[in-house]
mmCIF file of C-alpha atoms in Angstrom:
data_model
loop_
_atom_site.group_PDB
_atom_site.id
_atom_site.type_symbol
_atom_site.label_atom_id
_atom_site.label_comp_id
_atom_site.label_asym_id
_atom_site.label_seq_id
_atom_site.Cartn_x
_atom_site.Cartn_y
_atom_site.Cartn_z
ATOM 1 C CA ASP R 299 -15.151 -18.375 14.098
ATOM 2 C CA CYS R 300 -16.838 -15.315 12.626
ATOM 3 C CA HIS R 301 -19.605 -17.240 10.904
ATOM 4 C CA SER R 302 -20.529 -19.268 13.976
ATOM 5 C CA VAL R 303 -20.649 -16.113 16.081
ATOM 6 C CA CYS R 304 -22.697 -14.346 13.417
ATOM 7 C CA ARG R 305 -25.211 -17.172 13.037
ATOM 8 C CA ARG R 306 -28.625 -15.601 12.835
ATOM 9 C CA SER R 307 -31.732 -16.408 14.862
ATOM 10 C CA ALA R 308 -35.325 -15.874 13.842
ATOM 11 C CA GLY R 309 -36.648 -12.570 15.064
ATOM 12 C CA ASP R 310 -33.300 -10.900 15.598
ATOM 13 C CA SER R 311 -33.451 -7.136 15.224
ATOM 14 C CA VAL R 312 -30.897 -5.311 13.098
ATOM 15 C CA GLY R 313 -29.293 -4.040 16.302
ATOM 16 C CA GLU R 314 -28.993 -7.588 17.666
ATOM 17 C CA GLN R 315 -27.541 -8.816 14.408
ATOM 18 C CA LEU R 316 -24.969 -6.016 14.346
ATOM 19 C CA SER R 317 -24.076 -6.657 17.985
ATOM 20 C CA ARG R 318 -23.240 -10.201 16.956
ATOM 21 C CA VAL R 319 -21.180 -8.816 14.078
ATOM 22 C CA LYS R 320 -19.196 -6.609 16.456
ATOM 23 C CA LYS R 321 -18.390 -9.580 18.675
ATOM 24 C CA ALA R 322 -17.276 -11.543 15.628
ATOM 25 C CA ILE R 323 -15.036 -8.694 14.490
ATOM 26 C CA ARG R 324 -13.346 -8.484 17.875
ATOM 27 C CA LEU R 325 -12.735 -12.239 17.860
ATOM 28 C CA ALA R 326 -11.495 -12.265 14.285
ATOM 29 C CA LEU R 327 -9.047 -9.434 14.894
ATOM 30 C CA SER R 328 -7.687 -10.688 18.201
ATOM 31 C CA ASP R 329 -4.480 -12.095 16.687
ATOM 32 C CA VAL R 330 -3.784 -9.566 13.933
ATOM 33 C CA SER R 331 -2.248 -6.111 13.872
ATOM 34 C CA GLY R 332 -5.071 -3.611 13.371
ATOM 35 C CA ARG R 333 -4.675 -0.355 15.288
ATOM 36 C CA SER R 334 -1.633 -1.745 17.126
ATOM 37 C CA VAL R 335 0.345 -2.363 13.917
ATOM 38 C CA THR R 336 3.995 -1.343 13.997
ATOM 39 C CA VAL R 337 4.453 1.696 11.746
ATOM 40 C CA PHE R 338 7.727 2.576 10.022
ATOM 41 C CA PRO R 339 8.502 6.082 8.702
ATOM 42 C CA ASP R 340 8.633 4.856 5.093
ATOM 43 C CA ASP R 341 5.329 2.955 5.190
ATOM 44 C CA ILE R 342 2.683 3.944 2.663
ATOM 45 C CA PHE R 343 -0.893 3.450 3.831
ATOM 46 C CA ILE R 344 -3.958 3.069 1.621
ATOM 47 C CA VAL R 345 -6.800 4.199 3.869
ATOM 48 C CA SER R 346 -10.546 4.493 3.489
ATOM 49 C CA TYR R 347 -13.826 4.042 5.245
ATOM 50 C CA PRO R 348 -15.087 0.517 4.445
ATOM 51 C CA LYS R 349 -16.618 -0.021 0.994
ATOM 52 C CA SER R 350 -15.069 3.106 -0.486
ATOM 53 C CA GLY R 351 -12.738 1.540 -3.042
ATOM 54 C CA ASN R 352 -9.773 0.339 -0.982
ATOM 55 C CA THR R 353 -9.503 -3.025 -2.753
ATOM 56 C CA TRP R 354 -9.605 -1.234 -6.089
ATOM 57 C CA LEU R 355 -6.682 0.989 -5.042
ATOM 58 C CA ARG R 356 -4.749 -2.028 -3.797
ATOM 59 C CA PHE R 357 -4.992 -3.559 -7.274
ATOM 60 C CA ILE R 358 -4.021 -0.313 -8.971
ATOM 61 C CA ILE R 359 -1.057 0.458 -6.722
ATOM 62 C CA GLY R 360 0.049 -3.155 -6.759
ATOM 63 C CA SER R 361 0.066 -3.009 -10.558
ATOM 64 C CA LEU R 362 2.148 0.171 -10.425
ATOM 65 C CA ARG R 363 4.768 -1.421 -8.203
ATOM 66 C CA TRP R 364 4.954 -5.020 -9.508
ATOM 67 C CA LYS R 365 5.407 -5.607 -13.208
ATOM 68 C CA ASP R 366 4.104 -9.177 -13.009
ATOM 69 C CA GLY R 367 0.789 -7.812 -11.767
ATOM 70 C CA ILE R 368 -1.437 -8.431 -8.815
ATOM 71 C CA ASP R 369 -4.445 -10.653 -8.224
ATOM 72 C CA PHE R 370 -6.295 -12.318 -5.366
ATOM 73 C CA THR R 371 -3.564 -14.937 -4.932
ATOM 74 C CA ASN R 372 -0.818 -12.423 -4.084
ATOM 75 C CA LEU R 373 -2.793 -9.407 -2.834
ATOM 76 C CA GLU R 374 -2.199 -10.099 0.864
ATOM 77 C CA ALA R 375 1.512 -10.689 0.295
ATOM 78 C CA ARG R 376 2.036 -7.460 -1.623
ATOM 79 C CA VAL R 377 -0.516 -4.954 -0.340
ATOM 80 C CA PRO R 378 -1.662 -6.632 2.883
ATOM 81 C CA ASP R 379 -4.661 -5.830 5.008
ATOM 82 C CA ILE R 380 -3.537 -4.964 8.544
ATOM 83 C CA TYR R 381 -6.636 -6.700 9.938
ATOM 84 C CA ARG R 382 -6.035 -10.040 8.216
ATOM 85 C CA ASN R 383 -2.311 -10.446 8.735
ATOM 86 C CA THR R 384 -0.240 -11.012 11.839
ATOM 87 C CA GLU R 385 2.324 -8.564 13.132
ATOM 88 C CA LYS R 386 5.038 -11.116 12.400
ATOM 89 C CA SER R 387 4.057 -11.459 8.738
ATOM 90 C CA LEU R 388 3.813 -7.699 8.270
ATOM 91 C CA LEU R 389 7.225 -7.101 9.841
ATOM 92 C CA ALA R 390 8.720 -9.608 7.403
ATOM 93 C CA LEU R 391 7.638 -7.589 4.350
ATOM 94 C CA PRO R 392 10.265 -5.704 2.310
ATOM 95 C CA ARG R 393 10.265 -1.961 2.842
ATOM 96 C CA PRO R 394 8.814 0.419 2.013
ATOM 97 C CA ARG R 395 5.610 -1.448 2.788
ATOM 98 C CA LEU R 396 2.241 -0.794 1.176
ATOM 99 C CA LEU R 397 -0.472 -1.430 3.766
ATOM 100 C CA LYS R 398 -4.268 -1.385 3.593
ATOM 101 C CA SER R 399 -6.083 0.220 6.532
ATOM 102 C CA HIS R 400 -9.558 1.395 7.495
ATOM 103 C CA GLU R 401 -8.377 3.297 10.558
ATOM 104 C CA TYR R 402 -9.688 6.722 11.493
ATOM 105 C CA PHE R 403 -6.889 9.291 11.774
ATOM 106 C CA ASP R 404 -3.664 7.831 13.142
ATOM 107 C CA PRO R 405 -0.804 10.337 13.560
ATOM 108 C CA ARG R 406 1.758 7.576 13.015
ATOM 109 C CA TYR R 407 0.729 7.218 9.355
ATOM 110 C CA LYS R 408 3.043 9.529 7.436
ATOM 111 C CA ARG R 409 2.468 8.859 3.726
ATOM 112 C CA THR R 410 -1.202 8.187 3.171
ATOM 113 C CA ILE R 411 -3.429 7.758 0.139
ATOM 114 C CA TYR R 412 -6.999 8.254 1.310
ATOM 115 C CA VAL R 413 -9.868 7.223 -0.963
ATOM 116 C CA VAL R 414 -13.284 8.738 -0.282
ATOM 117 C CA ARG R 415 -16.630 7.812 -1.838
ATOM 118 C CA ASP R 416 -20.096 9.349 -1.843
ATOM 119 C CA PRO R 417 -21.599 8.055 1.428
ATOM 120 C CA ARG R 418 -24.877 7.272 -0.301
ATOM 121 C CA ASP R 419 -23.076 4.747 -2.507
ATOM 122 C CA VAL R 420 -21.011 3.567 0.467
ATOM 123 C CA LEU R 421 -24.219 2.768 2.330
ATOM 124 C CA VAL R 422 -25.540 0.645 -0.546
ATOM 125 C CA SER R 423 -22.244 -1.175 -0.987
ATOM 126 C CA TYR R 424 -21.898 -1.810 2.751
ATOM 127 C CA TYR R 425 -25.419 -3.243 2.869
ATOM 128 C CA TYR R 426 -24.593 -5.818 0.176
ATOM 129 C CA HIS R 427 -21.281 -6.510 1.891
ATOM 130 C CA HIS R 428 -23.181 -7.484 5.048
ATOM 131 C CA LEU R 429 -25.455 -9.725 3.002
ATOM 132 C CA LYS R 430 -22.539 -11.431 1.245
ATOM 133 C CA PHE R 431 -20.726 -12.090 4.502
ATOM 134 C CA LYS R 432 -23.947 -13.318 6.166
ATOM 135 C CA LEU R 433 -23.722 -10.662 8.847
ATOM 136 C CA PHE R 434 -27.452 -10.227 9.155
ATOM 137 C CA LYS R 435 -30.667 -11.826 7.881
ATOM 138 C CA GLU R 436 -31.128 -11.648 4.134
ATOM 139 C CA ASP R 437 -34.583 -10.099 4.512
ATOM 140 C CA THR R 438 -33.154 -7.103 6.400
ATOM 141 C CA ALA R 439 -34.288 -3.928 4.650
ATOM 142 C CA ILE R 440 -31.685 -1.383 3.591
ATOM 143 C CA SER R 441 -33.611 1.299 5.492
ATOM 144 C CA ALA R 442 -33.160 -0.688 8.716
ATOM 145 C CA PHE R 443 -29.430 -0.967 8.097
ATOM 146 C CA ALA R 444 -29.221 2.747 7.249
ATOM 147 C CA ALA R 445 -29.982 3.857 10.811
ATOM 148 C CA ASP R 446 -26.972 1.945 12.139
ATOM 149 C CA PHE R 447 -24.805 3.185 9.280
ATOM 150 C CA LEU R 448 -25.662 6.814 10.023
ATOM 151 C CA GLU R 449 -24.803 6.438 13.706
ATOM 152 C CA GLY R 450 -21.553 4.549 13.095
ATOM 153 C CA ARG R 451 -22.952 1.286 14.437
ATOM 154 C CA ALA R 452 -22.438 -0.671 11.212
ATOM 155 C CA ASN R 453 -19.107 -1.826 12.627
ATOM 156 C CA ASP R 454 -17.381 -1.717 15.981
ATOM 157 C CA LEU R 455 -14.087 -0.253 14.810
ATOM 158 C CA PHE R 456 -14.256 2.738 12.507
ATOM 159 C CA GLY R 457 -17.181 4.929 13.575
ATOM 160 C CA SER R 458 -19.374 6.715 11.067
ATOM 161 C CA TRP R 459 -18.486 7.804 7.542
ATOM 162 C CA GLY R 460 -18.528 11.472 8.559
ATOM 163 C CA ASP R 461 -16.346 10.979 11.629
ATOM 164 C CA HIS R 462 -13.850 8.879 9.678
ATOM 165 C CA VAL R 463 -13.521 11.161 6.658
ATOM 166 C CA GLY R 464 -13.536 14.265 8.814
ATOM 167 C CA SER R 465 -10.752 12.947 11.033
ATOM 168 C CA TRP R 466 -8.385 12.552 8.084
ATOM 169 C CA LEU R 467 -9.319 15.703 6.195
ATOM 170 C CA GLY R 468 -9.138 17.810 9.326
ATOM 171 C CA ALA R 469 -5.743 16.496 10.381
ATOM 172 C CA ARG R 470 -3.986 15.952 7.061
ATOM 173 C CA GLY R 471 -5.995 17.550 4.274
ATOM 174 C CA GLU R 472 -3.421 20.230 3.470
ATOM 175 C CA ARG R 473 -0.224 18.195 3.778
ATOM 176 C CA ASP R 474 2.010 17.056 0.928
ATOM 177 C CA ASP R 475 2.309 13.535 2.360
ATOM 178 C CA PHE R 476 -1.475 13.052 2.153
ATOM 179 C CA LEU R 477 -3.207 12.321 -1.152
ATOM 180 C CA LEU R 478 -7.002 12.459 -1.349
ATOM 181 C CA ILE R 479 -8.550 10.372 -4.120
ATOM 182 C CA ARG R 480 -12.256 10.493 -4.899
ATOM 183 C CA TYR R 481 -13.737 7.185 -6.006
ATOM 184 C CA GLU R 482 -15.833 9.057 -8.534
ATOM 185 C CA ASP R 483 -12.782 10.688 -10.155
ATOM 186 C CA LEU R 484 -11.089 7.314 -10.384
ATOM 187 C CA SER R 485 -14.179 5.961 -12.135
ATOM 188 C CA ARG R 486 -14.669 8.855 -14.567
ATOM 189 C CA GLU R 487 -11.051 9.883 -15.201
ATOM 190 C CA PRO R 488 -8.971 6.795 -14.405
ATOM 191 C CA LEU R 489 -5.798 7.732 -16.276
ATOM 192 C CA GLN R 490 -5.519 11.214 -14.777
ATOM 193 C CA THR R 491 -6.351 9.970 -11.288
ATOM 194 C CA VAL R 492 -3.924 7.057 -11.369
ATOM 195 C CA GLN R 493 -1.260 9.425 -12.693
ATOM 196 C CA ARG R 494 -1.695 11.476 -9.508
ATOM 197 C CA MET R 495 -1.138 8.339 -7.456
ATOM 198 C CA ALA R 496 1.924 7.372 -9.475
ATOM 199 C CA ALA R 497 3.419 10.832 -8.961
ATOM 200 C CA PHE R 498 2.725 10.626 -5.222
ATOM 201 C CA LEU R 499 4.570 7.293 -5.161
ATOM 202 C CA ASP R 500 7.455 8.662 -7.291
ATOM 203 C CA ILE R 501 6.674 6.212 -10.099
ATOM 204 C CA ASN R 502 7.177 7.589 -13.608
ATOM 205 C CA GLU R 503 7.848 4.608 -15.870
ATOM 206 C CA PRO R 504 6.242 5.087 -19.322
ATOM 207 C CA GLY R 505 3.131 3.010 -19.914
ATOM 208 C CA LEU R 506 2.810 1.917 -16.308
ATOM 209 C CA VAL R 507 -0.258 4.021 -15.531
ATOM 210 C CA GLU R 508 -2.138 2.691 -18.552
ATOM 211 C CA ARG R 509 -1.262 -0.889 -17.608
ATOM 212 C CA ALA R 510 -2.360 -0.368 -14.002
ATOM 213 C CA VAL R 511 -5.728 1.026 -15.118
ATOM 214 C CA GLU R 512 -6.244 -1.959 -17.423
ATOM 215 C CA ASN R 513 -5.174 -4.515 -14.814
ATOM 216 C CA ALA R 514 -7.509 -3.023 -12.223
ATOM 217 C CA SER R 515 -10.575 -2.684 -14.436
ATOM 218 C CA PHE R 516 -13.784 -3.917 -12.838
ATOM 219 C CA ASP R 517 -14.259 -6.466 -15.631
ATOM 220 C CA ARG R 518 -10.855 -7.996 -14.882
ATOM 221 C CA MET R 519 -11.347 -7.876 -11.116
ATOM 222 C CA ARG R 520 -14.758 -9.537 -11.392
ATOM 223 C CA GLU R 521 -13.261 -12.269 -13.567
ATOM 224 C CA LEU R 522 -10.430 -12.767 -11.076
ATOM 225 C CA GLU R 523 -12.993 -13.062 -8.291
ATOM 226 C CA ARG R 524 -14.780 -15.797 -10.225
ATOM 227 C CA GLN R 525 -11.503 -17.635 -10.862
ATOM 228 C CA GLN R 526 -9.674 -17.044 -7.581
ATOM 229 C CA GLY R 527 -12.284 -16.014 -5.004
ATOM 230 C CA ASP R 528 -12.028 -19.269 -3.078
ATOM 231 C CA GLN R 529 -8.254 -18.822 -2.802
ATOM 232 C CA TRP R 530 -8.586 -15.432 -1.066
ATOM 233 C CA LYS R 531 -9.327 -16.071 2.589
ATOM 234 C CA PRO R 532 -11.721 -13.116 3.106
ATOM 235 C CA LEU R 533 -14.119 -14.566 0.508
ATOM 236 C CA GLN R 534 -14.182 -18.092 1.821
ATOM 237 C CA ASN R 535 -17.485 -19.119 3.410
ATOM 238 C CA THR R 536 -19.337 -16.140 1.952
ATOM 239 C CA ARG R 537 -22.417 -16.142 -0.264
ATOM 240 C CA LYS R 538 -21.514 -16.998 -3.845
ATOM 241 C CA ASP R 539 -24.669 -15.425 -5.262
ATOM 242 C CA ILE R 540 -23.489 -11.942 -4.245
ATOM 243 C CA ALA R 541 -20.254 -10.665 -5.783
ATOM 244 C CA PHE R 542 -17.585 -8.943 -3.697
ATOM 245 C CA ILE R 543 -16.579 -6.903 -6.753
ATOM 246 C CA ARG R 544 -20.023 -5.676 -7.692
ATOM 247 C CA GLU R 545 -20.839 -2.934 -10.210
ATOM 248 C CA GLY R 546 -18.368 -0.317 -9.041
ATOM 249 C CA GLY R 547 -20.809 2.273 -10.258
ATOM 250 C CA VAL R 548 -21.292 5.922 -9.353
ATOM 251 C CA GLY R 549 -24.687 7.197 -8.236
ATOM 252 C CA LYS R 550 -26.309 3.764 -7.964
ATOM 253 C CA TRP R 551 -27.779 4.858 -4.645
ATOM 254 C CA ARG R 552 -30.554 6.597 -6.599
ATOM 255 C CA GLU R 553 -31.920 3.156 -7.518
ATOM 256 C CA GLN R 554 -31.572 1.675 -4.030
ATOM 257 C CA LEU R 555 -32.118 4.192 -1.240
ATOM 258 C CA PRO R 556 -35.537 5.360 -0.027
ATOM 259 C CA ARG R 557 -36.003 9.101 -0.118
ATOM 260 C CA ASP R 558 -36.167 9.464 3.661
ATOM 261 C CA VAL R 559 -32.820 7.662 4.029
ATOM 262 C CA VAL R 560 -31.192 10.020 1.527
ATOM 263 C CA GLN R 561 -32.606 13.031 3.363
ATOM 264 C CA SER R 562 -31.326 11.774 6.728
ATOM 265 C CA LEU R 563 -27.874 11.137 5.341
ATOM 266 C CA GLU R 564 -27.640 14.527 3.631
ATOM 267 C CA ARG R 565 -28.944 16.283 6.716
ATOM 268 C CA GLN R 566 -26.241 14.664 8.839
ATOM 269 C CA TRP R 567 -23.256 14.967 6.489
ATOM 270 C CA GLY R 568 -24.336 17.511 3.889
ATOM 271 C CA LYS R 569 -21.678 20.089 4.737
ATOM 272 C CA LEU R 570 -18.850 17.564 4.439
ATOM 273 C CA MET R 571 -20.334 16.082 1.275
ATOM 274 C CA LYS R 572 -20.477 19.505 -0.400
ATOM 275 C CA GLN R 573 -16.885 20.162 0.682
ATOM 276 C CA LEU R 574 -15.918 16.995 -1.191
ATOM 277 C CA GLY R 575 -17.893 17.994 -4.286
ATOM 278 C CA TYR R 576 -20.931 15.741 -3.848
ATOM 279 C CA THR R 577 -24.198 17.273 -5.015
ATOM 280 C CA LEU R 578 -27.124 17.082 -2.614
ATOM 281 C CA GLU R 579 -30.589 16.231 -3.822
#
């Protein structure tokens, strides 16, 4: 399984650790849909680069659609991850389907909600994600991980943050069936941002937006993780001392990233970051 493949050895470099991660990912995804998922014209995809707020949007949109709410016990049945569910199970879902994806641009995806996050915060979140899932040694420095993140080597599937975001914005940025959501706007102006999502989904029931924001608050999601984390397959066999739903903060990278890492990241993706409204240091 993933954890046996990812088992660490003393002296492994970050590159060797990540190579092991890539092998584990390929094994783990060998019997699920992923890029080969069947796509129907009425599907609605929630897409992001990893660690950009996709789980948060799944909770919000699930709360907009289902009045009895959403939590970790029914998340995969209602807003499933295409990498953790078989083709058979996905085809059995009622339509229109809501599907979670991390794919770079796929022309088959018609209605897409794309959530983007400041890559400096993505880097920090992705680092702790690797620690939680035991994907490299716990004494690995964030600066060592940053080099692989910048070059798109942090995973074997989705490339770099800039390539991923750029692929979607370049292909779909001006279309009516594409909705761009900034993580930071969702954090600072949740009601207005969720209202945009509800309108995109043709949902206009009074009080539903407010309820969705409340149901998907980070306090509630953290509590659900404590209560139900062991019932959600992705969190099984992970480190319990590191939360999956962490702070959900904006700008926390300032406390975590060395200055040279920030400069490298801004040098590589500064133009795209400014296009998205992110201020460079």
